[in-house]
PDB file of C-alpha atoms and ligand atoms in Angstrom:
ATOM      1  CA  MET A   1     -18.238  71.560 -46.876  1.00  0.00           C
ATOM      2  CA  MET A   2     -16.482  73.073 -44.033  1.00  0.00           C
ATOM      3  CA  ARG A   3     -16.831  76.529 -45.092  1.00  0.00           C
ATOM      4  CA  VAL A   4     -20.467  76.230 -44.850  1.00  0.00           C
ATOM      5  CA  HIS A   5     -20.667  75.646 -41.357  1.00  0.00           C
ATOM      6  CA  PHE A   6     -17.540  77.745 -40.672  1.00  0.00           C
ATOM      7  CA  LEU A   7     -19.127  81.328 -41.315  1.00  0.00           C
ATOM      8  CA  PRO A   8     -22.054  81.112 -38.966  1.00  0.00           C
ATOM      9  CA  LEU A   9     -20.006  79.593 -36.317  1.00  0.00           C
ATOM     10  CA  LEU A  10     -17.761  82.556 -36.770  1.00  0.00           C
ATOM     11  CA  VAL A  11     -20.586  84.993 -36.640  1.00  0.00           C
ATOM     12  CA  THR A  12     -21.686  83.278 -33.384  1.00  0.00           C
ATOM     13  CA  LEU A  13     -18.258  83.810 -31.949  1.00  0.00           C
ATOM     14  CA  ILE A  14     -18.225  87.290 -32.551  1.00  0.00           C
ATOM     15  CA  LEU A  15     -21.617  87.960 -30.976  1.00  0.00           C
ATOM     16  CA  LEU A  16     -21.169  85.965 -27.613  1.00  0.00           C
ATOM     17  CA  PRO A  17     -19.705  87.557 -24.803  1.00  0.00           C
ATOM     18  CA  ALA A  18     -16.148  86.567 -24.317  1.00  0.00           C
ATOM     19  CA  TRP A  19     -16.806  84.636 -21.405  1.00  0.00           C
ATOM     20  CA  CYS A  20     -19.199  82.156 -23.212  1.00  0.00           C
ATOM     21  CA  ILE A  21     -16.105  81.421 -25.789  1.00  0.00           C
ATOM     22  CA  ALA A  22     -13.986  80.781 -22.949  1.00  0.00           C
ATOM     23  CA  LEU A  23     -16.103  78.817 -20.706  1.00  0.00           C
ATOM     24  CA  PRO A  24     -18.664  76.381 -22.076  1.00  0.00           C
ATOM     25  CA  MET A  25     -20.839  76.769 -18.739  1.00  0.00           C
ATOM     26  CA  GLU A  26     -23.933  78.713 -17.671  1.00  0.00           C
ATOM     27  CA  HIS A  27     -22.905  82.187 -16.202  1.00  0.00           C
ATOM     28  CA  ALA A  28     -25.011  82.839 -13.262  1.00  0.00           C
ATOM     29  CA  PRO A  29     -24.371  85.488 -10.482  1.00  0.00           C
ATOM     30  CA  VAL A  30     -26.839  84.317  -8.081  1.00  0.00           C
ATOM     31  CA  PRO A  31     -26.381  82.763  -4.699  1.00  0.00           C
ATOM     32  CA  GLY A  32     -25.512  78.935  -5.517  1.00  0.00           C
ATOM     33  CA  GLY A  33     -24.449  80.336  -9.089  1.00  0.00           C
ATOM     34  CA  ILE A  34     -21.032  80.932 -10.799  1.00  0.00           C
ATOM     35  CA  VAL A  35     -19.532  84.093 -11.893  1.00  0.00           C
ATOM     36  CA  VAL A  36     -17.046  84.467 -14.511  1.00  0.00           C
ATOM     37  CA  ILE A  37     -14.925  87.799 -14.204  1.00  0.00           C
ATOM     38  CA  PRO A  38     -12.430  89.031 -16.837  1.00  0.00           C
ATOM     39  CA  LEU A  39      -8.982  89.805 -15.187  1.00  0.00           C
ATOM     40  CA  PRO A  40      -6.469  92.527 -16.122  1.00  0.00           C
ATOM     41  CA  GLY A  41      -3.580  90.680 -18.107  1.00  0.00           C
ATOM     42  CA  ASP A  42      -1.069  91.819 -15.286  1.00  0.00           C
ATOM     43  CA  ALA A  43      -3.434  90.262 -12.624  1.00  0.00           C
ATOM     44  CA  ASP A  44      -1.375  86.981 -10.870  1.00  0.00           C
ATOM     45  CA  PRO A  45      -3.773  84.199 -11.191  1.00  0.00           C
ATOM     46  CA  ALA A  46      -2.411  82.595  -7.657  1.00  0.00           C
ATOM     47  CA  SER A  47      -3.507  85.704  -6.017  1.00  0.00           C
ATOM     48  CA  ILE A  48      -7.128  85.565  -6.754  1.00  0.00           C
ATOM     49  CA  ARG A  49      -9.461  85.000  -3.303  1.00  0.00           C
ATOM     50  CA  PHE A  50     -12.974  85.499  -2.911  1.00  0.00           C
ATOM     51  CA  GLY A  51     -13.975  85.164   0.820  1.00  0.00           C
ATOM     52  CA  GLY A  52     -10.335  83.991   1.538  1.00  0.00           C
ATOM     53  CA  LYS A  53     -10.712  81.002  -0.653  1.00  0.00           C
ATOM     54  CA  ARG A  54      -8.550  80.580  -3.590  1.00  0.00           C
ATOM     55  CA  VAL A  55     -10.572  81.023  -6.939  1.00  0.00           C
ATOM     56  CA  MET A  56     -10.258  78.937 -10.224  1.00  0.00           C
ATOM     57  CA  THR A  57      -9.015  81.060 -13.139  1.00  0.00           C
ATOM     58  CA  THR A  58      -8.700  80.188 -16.861  1.00  0.00           C
ATOM     59  CA  GLN A  59      -6.983  81.387 -19.623  1.00  0.00           C
ATOM     60  CA  THR A  60      -7.609  82.247 -23.333  1.00  0.00           C
ATOM     61  CA  ASP A  61      -5.431  83.106 -26.175  1.00  0.00           C
ATOM     62  CA  THR A  62      -5.870  86.745 -25.179  1.00  0.00           C
ATOM     63  CA  SER A  63      -7.679  87.108 -21.957  1.00  0.00           C
ATOM     64  CA  GLN A  64      -7.730  85.403 -18.475  1.00  0.00           C
ATOM     65  CA  TYR A  65     -11.073  84.879 -16.312  1.00  0.00           C
ATOM     66  CA  ALA A  66     -11.622  84.259 -12.605  1.00  0.00           C
ATOM     67  CA  VAL A  67     -14.408  81.690 -12.061  1.00  0.00           C
ATOM     68  CA  VAL A  68     -15.874  82.037  -8.999  1.00  0.00           C
ATOM     69  CA  GLY A  69     -18.677  79.852  -7.224  1.00  0.00           C
ATOM     70  CA  LEU A  70     -21.078  81.657  -5.169  1.00  0.00           C
ATOM     71  CA  ALA A  71     -22.568  79.941  -1.999  1.00  0.00           C
ATOM     72  CA  LEU A  72     -26.179  79.953  -1.181  1.00  0.00           C
ATOM     73  CA  GLY A  73     -25.624  82.326   1.772  1.00  0.00           C
ATOM     74  CA  VAL A  74     -23.795  85.242  -0.400  1.00  0.00           C
ATOM     75  CA  LYS A  75     -26.137  88.026  -0.078  1.00  0.00           C
ATOM     76  CA  PRO A  76     -27.202  90.299  -3.261  1.00  0.00           C
ATOM     77  CA  GLY A  77     -25.514  93.236  -4.206  1.00  0.00           C
ATOM     78  CA  THR A  78     -21.482  94.252  -4.928  1.00  0.00           C
ATOM     79  CA  HIS A  79     -18.679  91.886  -3.782  1.00  0.00           C
ATOM     80  CA  TYR A  80     -14.868  92.031  -4.281  1.00  0.00           C
ATOM     81  CA  LEU A  81     -12.066  89.480  -5.371  1.00  0.00           C
ATOM     82  CA  GLU A  82      -8.846  90.081  -3.599  1.00  0.00           C
ATOM     83  CA  ALA A  83      -6.334  89.856  -6.276  1.00  0.00           C
ATOM     84  CA  ARG A  84      -2.768  91.237  -6.919  1.00  0.00           C
ATOM     85  CA  THR A  85      -0.856  92.110  -9.967  1.00  0.00           C
ATOM     86  CA  VAL A  86       2.340  89.849 -11.019  1.00  0.00           C
ATOM     87  CA  THR A  87       4.507  92.599  -9.516  1.00  0.00           C
ATOM     88  CA  ASP A  88       2.357  92.433  -6.314  1.00  0.00           C
ATOM     89  CA  LYS A  89       0.460  95.508  -6.522  1.00  0.00           C
ATOM     90  CA  PRO A  90      -3.718  95.277  -5.258  1.00  0.00           C
ATOM     91  CA  LEU A  91      -6.330  94.996  -7.594  1.00  0.00           C
ATOM     92  CA  ARG A  92      -9.920  95.773  -6.974  1.00  0.00           C
ATOM     93  CA  LEU A  93     -12.151  93.573  -8.737  1.00  0.00           C
ATOM     94  CA  SER A  94     -15.743  94.076  -8.244  1.00  0.00           C
ATOM     95  CA  PHE A  95     -19.150  92.132  -9.622  1.00  0.00           C
ATOM     96  CA  GLN A  96     -22.812  91.941  -8.751  1.00  0.00           C
ATOM     97  CA  VAL A  97     -24.513  89.292  -7.257  1.00  0.00           C
ATOM     98  CA  THR A  98     -28.466  89.279  -8.014  1.00  0.00           C
ATOM     99  CA  ASP A  99     -31.069  87.660  -5.774  1.00  0.00           C
ATOM    100  CA  LYS A 100     -32.597  84.237  -6.642  1.00  0.00           C
ATOM    101  CA  GLN A 101     -35.732  83.094  -4.692  1.00  0.00           C
ATOM    102  CA  TYR A 102     -35.417  78.959  -4.190  1.00  0.00           C
ATOM    103  CA  GLU A 103     -38.755  77.043  -3.715  1.00  0.00           C
ATOM    104  CA  THR A 104     -39.567  75.530  -0.125  1.00  0.00           C
ATOM    105  CA  GLN A 105     -40.013  72.057   0.223  1.00  0.00           C
ATOM    106  CA  HIS A 106     -41.333  69.872   3.120  1.00  0.00           C
ATOM    107  CA  ILE A 107     -40.179  66.207   3.733  1.00  0.00           C
ATOM    108  CA  THR A 108     -41.371  63.740   6.169  1.00  0.00           C
ATOM    109  CA  ILE A 109     -38.559  61.448   7.263  1.00  0.00           C
ATOM    110  CA  LYS A 110     -39.509  58.334   9.148  1.00  0.00           C
ATOM    111  CA  ASP A 111     -36.417  57.831  10.876  1.00  0.00           C
ATOM    112  CA  LYS A 112     -36.681  60.664  13.579  1.00  0.00           C
ATOM    113  CA  ARG A 113     -32.990  60.027  14.552  1.00  0.00           C
ATOM    114  CA  LYS A 114     -32.092  61.462  10.877  1.00  0.00           C
ATOM    115  CA  VAL A 115     -33.832  64.550  11.557  1.00  0.00           C
ATOM    116  CA  THR A 116     -33.280  65.031  15.343  1.00  0.00           C
ATOM    117  CA  PRO A 117     -30.068  63.121  15.926  1.00  0.00           C
ATOM    118  CA  GLU A 118     -29.460  61.592  19.144  1.00  0.00           C
ATOM    119  CA  LYS A 119     -26.531  62.784  21.481  1.00  0.00           C
ATOM    120  CA  ARG A 120     -24.143  59.780  20.853  1.00  0.00           C
ATOM    121  CA  ASP A 121     -25.041  60.610  17.053  1.00  0.00           C
ATOM    122  CA  MET A 122     -23.590  64.257  17.513  1.00  0.00           C
ATOM    123  CA  GLU A 123     -20.071  63.394  18.000  1.00  0.00           C
ATOM    124  CA  ARG A 124     -20.021  61.103  14.709  1.00  0.00           C
ATOM    125  CA  ILE A 125     -21.803  63.697  12.467  1.00  0.00           C
ATOM    126  CA  ASN A 126     -19.528  66.706  13.924  1.00  0.00           C
ATOM    127  CA  ARG A 127     -16.192  64.356  12.951  1.00  0.00           C
ATOM    128  CA  GLU A 128     -17.689  63.627   9.540  1.00  0.00           C
ATOM    129  CA  SER A 129     -18.514  67.259   8.997  1.00  0.00           C
ATOM    130  CA  LYS A 130     -15.120  67.947   9.140  1.00  0.00           C
ATOM    131  CA  THR A 131     -14.093  65.637   6.616  1.00  0.00           C
ATOM    132  CA  ILE A 132     -16.459  66.262   4.367  1.00  0.00           C
ATOM    133  CA  ARG A 133     -15.668  69.884   4.229  1.00  0.00           C
ATOM    134  CA  ALA A 134     -11.903  69.102   4.025  1.00  0.00           C
ATOM    135  CA  ALA A 135     -12.666  67.217   0.836  1.00  0.00           C
ATOM    136  CA  LEU A 136     -15.063  70.010  -0.681  1.00  0.00           C
ATOM    137  CA  ARG A 137     -12.680  72.898  -0.114  1.00  0.00           C
ATOM    138  CA  HIS A 138      -9.412  70.757  -1.600  1.00  0.00           C
ATOM    139  CA  TRP A 139      -7.303  72.536  -3.969  1.00  0.00           C
ATOM    140  CA  SER A 140      -5.073  71.066  -6.747  1.00  0.00           C
ATOM    141  CA  ASP A 141      -3.367  72.951  -9.420  1.00  0.00           C
ATOM    142  CA  ASN A 142      -4.784  72.033 -12.739  1.00  0.00           C
ATOM    143  CA  GLU A 143      -4.327  73.882 -16.035  1.00  0.00           C
ATOM    144  CA  ALA A 144      -7.208  71.826 -17.984  1.00  0.00           C
ATOM    145  CA  VAL A 145     -10.228  71.748 -15.698  1.00  0.00           C
ATOM    146  CA  PRO A 146     -13.323  70.275 -17.118  1.00  0.00           C
ATOM    147  CA  LEU A 147     -16.005  72.737 -16.973  1.00  0.00           C
ATOM    148  CA  ARG A 148     -18.613  70.778 -18.800  1.00  0.00           C
ATOM    149  CA  PHE A 149     -20.153  67.722 -17.472  1.00  0.00           C
ATOM    150  CA  ILE A 150     -22.280  64.624 -18.470  1.00  0.00           C
ATOM    151  CA  LYS A 151     -24.996  63.571 -16.204  1.00  0.00           C
ATOM    152  CA  PRO A 152     -23.793  61.003 -13.699  1.00  0.00           C
ATOM    153  CA  VAL A 153     -27.060  58.842 -13.792  1.00  0.00           C
ATOM    154  CA  ASP A 154     -29.996  58.516 -16.065  1.00  0.00           C
ATOM    155  CA  GLY A 155     -33.214  59.523 -14.201  1.00  0.00           C
ATOM    156  CA  PRO A 156     -35.637  62.501 -13.504  1.00  0.00           C
ATOM    157  CA  TYR A 157     -34.346  65.322 -11.251  1.00  0.00           C
ATOM    158  CA  SER A 158     -36.394  64.586  -8.166  1.00  0.00           C
ATOM    159  CA  SER A 159     -34.969  67.544  -6.253  1.00  0.00           C
ATOM    160  CA  PRO A 160     -33.584  70.755  -7.732  1.00  0.00           C
ATOM    161  CA  PHE A 161     -30.268  72.512  -5.871  1.00  0.00           C
ATOM    162  CA  GLY A 162     -30.880  75.486  -3.484  1.00  0.00           C
ATOM    163  CA  LEU A 163     -34.607  74.232  -2.248  1.00  0.00           C
ATOM    164  CA  ARG A 164     -35.365  75.681   1.138  1.00  0.00           C
ATOM    165  CA  ARG A 165     -35.805  72.563   3.231  1.00  0.00           C
ATOM    166  CA  PHE A 166     -37.975  71.520   6.232  1.00  0.00           C
ATOM    167  CA  PHE A 167     -37.623  68.167   7.490  1.00  0.00           C
ATOM    168  CA  ASN A 168     -40.802  66.837   9.524  1.00  0.00           C
ATOM    169  CA  GLU A 169     -41.551  70.838   9.879  1.00  0.00           C
ATOM    170  CA  GLN A 170     -38.267  71.759  11.248  1.00  0.00           C
ATOM    171  CA  PRO A 171     -36.120  73.994   8.932  1.00  0.00           C
ATOM    172  CA  ARG A 172     -32.694  72.589   8.128  1.00  0.00           C
ATOM    173  CA  LYS A 173     -29.719  73.865   5.658  1.00  0.00           C
ATOM    174  CA  PRO A 174     -31.065  74.539   2.053  1.00  0.00           C
ATOM    175  CA  HIS A 175     -30.311  71.881  -0.533  1.00  0.00           C
ATOM    176  CA  SER A 176     -26.753  71.852  -1.437  1.00  0.00           C
ATOM    177  CA  GLY A 177     -26.839  69.472  -4.365  1.00  0.00           C
ATOM    178  CA  LEU A 178     -29.061  67.894  -7.241  1.00  0.00           C
ATOM    179  CA  ASP A 179     -31.220  64.901  -6.588  1.00  0.00           C
ATOM    180  CA  ILE A 180     -31.550  62.433  -9.322  1.00  0.00           C
ATOM    181  CA  ALA A 181     -34.043  59.364  -8.901  1.00  0.00           C
ATOM    182  CA  ALA A 182     -33.055  56.066 -10.311  1.00  0.00           C
ATOM    183  CA  PRO A 183     -33.380  52.477  -9.096  1.00  0.00           C
ATOM    184  CA  GLU A 184     -31.002  51.012  -6.542  1.00  0.00           C
ATOM    185  CA  GLY A 185     -27.992  49.603  -8.297  1.00  0.00           C
ATOM    186  CA  THR A 186     -28.036  52.212 -11.290  1.00  0.00           C
ATOM    187  CA  PRO A 187     -24.412  52.955 -12.304  1.00  0.00           C
ATOM    188  CA  ILE A 188     -23.148  56.155 -11.401  1.00  0.00           C
ATOM    189  CA  ARG A 189     -20.615  57.566 -13.865  1.00  0.00           C
ATOM    190  CA  ALA A 190     -17.867  60.454 -13.406  1.00  0.00           C
ATOM    191  CA  PRO A 191     -19.290  63.378 -15.190  1.00  0.00           C
ATOM    192  CA  ALA A 192     -15.578  64.324 -15.972  1.00  0.00           C
ATOM    193  CA  ALA A 193     -12.239  63.365 -15.572  1.00  0.00           C
ATOM    194  CA  GLY A 194     -10.638  63.747 -12.161  1.00  0.00           C
ATOM    195  CA  THR A 195      -9.142  61.837  -9.211  1.00  0.00           C
ATOM    196  CA  VAL A 196     -10.880  60.250  -6.057  1.00  0.00           C
ATOM    197  CA  ILE A 197      -9.895  62.267  -3.046  1.00  0.00           C
ATOM    198  CA  ASP A 198     -12.028  60.768  -0.715  1.00  0.00           C
ATOM    199  CA  THR A 199     -14.489  57.890   0.164  1.00  0.00           C
ATOM    200  CA  GLY A 200     -16.717  57.198   3.596  1.00  0.00           C
ATOM    201  CA  ASP A 201     -19.969  56.239   4.953  1.00  0.00           C
ATOM    202  CA  TYR A 202     -21.453  59.116   6.755  1.00  0.00           C
ATOM    203  CA  PHE A 203     -24.792  59.841   8.987  1.00  0.00           C
ATOM    204  CA  PHE A 204     -26.625  61.796   6.676  1.00  0.00           C
ATOM    205  CA  ASN A 205     -24.721  61.310   3.567  1.00  0.00           C
ATOM    206  CA  GLY A 206     -24.502  57.482   3.721  1.00  0.00           C
ATOM    207  CA  ASN A 207     -21.967  56.064   1.062  1.00  0.00           C
ATOM    208  CA  THR A 208     -19.932  58.890  -0.515  1.00  0.00           C
ATOM    209  CA  VAL A 209     -17.517  59.612  -3.084  1.00  0.00           C
ATOM    210  CA  PHE A 210     -15.772  63.007  -3.596  1.00  0.00           C
ATOM    211  CA  ILE A 211     -13.867  63.754  -6.816  1.00  0.00           C
ATOM    212  CA  ASP A 212     -11.094  66.371  -7.429  1.00  0.00           C
ATOM    213  CA  HIS A 213     -11.329  67.825 -10.896  1.00  0.00           C
ATOM    214  CA  GLY A 214      -8.899  70.629 -10.100  1.00  0.00           C
ATOM    215  CA  GLN A 215      -8.623  74.306  -8.924  1.00  0.00           C
ATOM    216  CA  GLY A 216     -11.221  74.064  -6.145  1.00  0.00           C
ATOM    217  CA  LEU A 217     -13.740  72.077  -8.346  1.00  0.00           C
ATOM    218  CA  VAL A 218     -14.979  69.085  -6.247  1.00  0.00           C
ATOM    219  CA  THR A 219     -18.106  66.790  -6.872  1.00  0.00           C
ATOM    220  CA  MET A 220     -19.764  64.659  -4.416  1.00  0.00           C
ATOM    221  CA  TYR A 221     -21.790  61.584  -5.084  1.00  0.00           C
ATOM    222  CA  CYS A 222     -24.192  60.438  -1.811  1.00  0.00           C
ATOM    223  CA  HIS A 223     -26.343  57.764  -0.625  1.00  0.00           C
ATOM    224  CA  LEU A 224     -24.479  54.876  -2.750  1.00  0.00           C
ATOM    225  CA  SER A 225     -25.302  51.357  -2.189  1.00  0.00           C
ATOM    226  CA  ARG A 226     -21.772  50.391  -3.328  1.00  0.00           C
ATOM    227  CA  ILE A 227     -18.502  52.169  -3.898  1.00  0.00           C
ATOM    228  CA  ASP A 228     -16.289  51.448  -6.765  1.00  0.00           C
ATOM    229  CA  VAL A 229     -13.199  53.677  -6.368  1.00  0.00           C
ATOM    230  CA  LYS A 230     -10.548  54.207  -4.029  1.00  0.00           C
ATOM    231  CA  PRO A 231      -8.890  57.167  -2.669  1.00  0.00           C
ATOM    232  CA  GLY A 232      -6.109  58.622  -5.158  1.00  0.00           C
ATOM    233  CA  GLN A 233      -7.580  56.745  -8.187  1.00  0.00           C
ATOM    234  CA  ALA A 234      -7.547  58.746 -11.257  1.00  0.00           C
ATOM    235  CA  ILE A 235     -10.753  58.740 -13.147  1.00  0.00           C
ATOM    236  CA  THR A 236     -11.821  59.306 -16.631  1.00  0.00           C
ATOM    237  CA  SER A 237     -14.910  61.359 -17.818  1.00  0.00           C
ATOM    238  CA  GLY A 238     -17.895  58.461 -17.868  1.00  0.00           C
ATOM    239  CA  GLU A 239     -16.059  55.808 -15.611  1.00  0.00           C
ATOM    240  CA  PRO A 240     -18.341  54.154 -13.052  1.00  0.00           C
ATOM    241  CA  ILE A 241     -17.625  55.120  -9.562  1.00  0.00           C
ATOM    242  CA  GLY A 242     -20.385  53.211  -7.861  1.00  0.00           C
ATOM    243  CA  LEU A 243     -24.027  52.293  -7.592  1.00  0.00           C
ATOM    244  CA  VAL A 244     -27.043  54.209  -6.661  1.00  0.00           C
ATOM    245  CA  GLY A 245     -28.385  53.361  -3.403  1.00  0.00           C
ATOM    246  CA  MET A 246     -30.585  54.902  -0.146  1.00  0.00           C
ATOM    247  CA  THR A 247     -27.995  54.867   2.601  1.00  0.00           C
ATOM    248  CA  GLY A 248     -28.107  57.868   5.024  1.00  0.00           C
ATOM    249  CA  ARG A 249     -30.695  60.395   5.241  1.00  0.00           C
ATOM    250  CA  VAL A 250     -32.962  59.363   2.264  1.00  0.00           C
ATOM    251  CA  THR A 251     -36.645  58.912   1.631  1.00  0.00           C
ATOM    252  CA  GLY A 252     -36.076  56.391  -1.397  1.00  0.00           C
ATOM    253  CA  PRO A 253     -33.151  55.522  -3.856  1.00  0.00           C
ATOM    254  CA  HIS A 254     -31.441  58.502  -5.546  1.00  0.00           C
ATOM    255  CA  LEU A 255     -27.956  60.175  -5.984  1.00  0.00           C
ATOM    256  CA  HIS A 256     -27.385  63.434  -4.482  1.00  0.00           C
ATOM    257  CA  TRP A 257     -24.914  65.108  -6.471  1.00  0.00           C
ATOM    258  CA  GLY A 258     -23.190  68.082  -5.062  1.00  0.00           C
ATOM    259  CA  VAL A 259     -20.773  70.373  -6.909  1.00  0.00           C
ATOM    260  CA  SER A 260     -18.125  72.620  -4.829  1.00  0.00           C
ATOM    261  CA  LEU A 261     -16.419  75.330  -6.447  1.00  0.00           C
ATOM    262  CA  ASN A 262     -13.911  77.573  -4.037  1.00  0.00           C
ATOM    263  CA  ASP A 263     -15.533  75.896  -1.180  1.00  0.00           C
ATOM    264  CA  ALA A 264     -18.943  77.535  -2.161  1.00  0.00           C
ATOM    265  CA  ARG A 265     -21.607  74.644  -3.058  1.00  0.00           C
ATOM    266  CA  VAL A 266     -23.064  75.679  -6.453  1.00  0.00           C
ATOM    267  CA  ASP A 267     -25.911  74.406  -9.014  1.00  0.00           C
ATOM    268  CA  PRO A 268     -24.876  71.210 -10.628  1.00  0.00           C
ATOM    269  CA  MET A 269     -27.018  71.909 -13.418  1.00  0.00           C
ATOM    270  CA  LEU A 270     -24.924  74.719 -14.688  1.00  0.00           C
ATOM    271  CA  PHE A 271     -22.312  72.562 -15.710  1.00  0.00           C
ATOM    272  CA  LEU A 272     -24.716  70.208 -17.832  1.00  0.00           C
ATOM    273  CA  PRO A 273     -25.784  70.946 -21.292  1.00  0.00           C
ATOM    274  CA  ALA A 274     -29.416  72.288 -21.771  1.00  0.00           C
ATOM    275  CA  GLU A 275     -31.836  69.557 -21.885  1.00  0.00           C
ATOM    276  CA  LYS A 276     -34.967  69.541 -24.051  1.00  0.00           C
ATOM    277  CA  THR A 277     -37.722  69.567 -21.505  1.00  0.00           C
ATOM    278  CA  ALA A 278     -37.346  71.986 -18.394  1.00  0.00           C
ATOM    279  CA  LYS A 279     -37.436  69.711 -15.792  1.00  0.00           C
ATOM    280  CA  GLN A 280     -36.236  66.343 -16.962  1.00  0.00           C
TER     281      GLN A 280
HETATM  282 ZN1   ZN B 301     -29.903  65.737  -2.027  1.00  0.00          ZN
END
């Protein structure tokens, strides 16, 4: 019985590029995507940086790879990793980023203070943005970083990653996460194992949970009605972390799910298995 299935699998493995075997995630060398770069055998994994930020590496039986998150602001063209060999010689590793046009979205927010915050809000926003950035660039060593996620909430994708946004006709930062619509109170489950780094209640993001999965891979859950985890808590894949809500800047109840890799916000969809229908 096993042999019947084994041969087609073997053929598939031989035909696939190497990174497919090592990394069950989508290779997307675009702004907001993830690029997987084979490393020479003598590369020192701890030395690899992109834009000064340490980069995830993974090892198969035969090869090692850098797994690099590309921020939405990365320009198309040739980019370089900073790297050194185990004997401390410089390595020059280049890769190409291709362009991707994200759609534009216009949103009307009734609470004008959430679009053009008042002076007294700015101090809070600036303070919170430091906390949020610190959580998203968190690094912890982990040999077995989960690169395949389960969908954290059942529901339709209401707003994709990367949308160029206008709030009340004013341009704002592009959408750095993926929105899943669900009724208030719907449980949110951790998409993979990790450790809660921080939780908080923020001006724009509302009640928020950050989970560290290791090697610069951090996920963020926003607008929760209730947080059910504490900083430092270890989380298994599928474990409930809180409930969907509409705290912060929202037009309705949904989960805003962010994924950060080497401090670059990347498309969470790249970590999910392909679904049967294109959008939902
Ligand atoms: Zn969102």
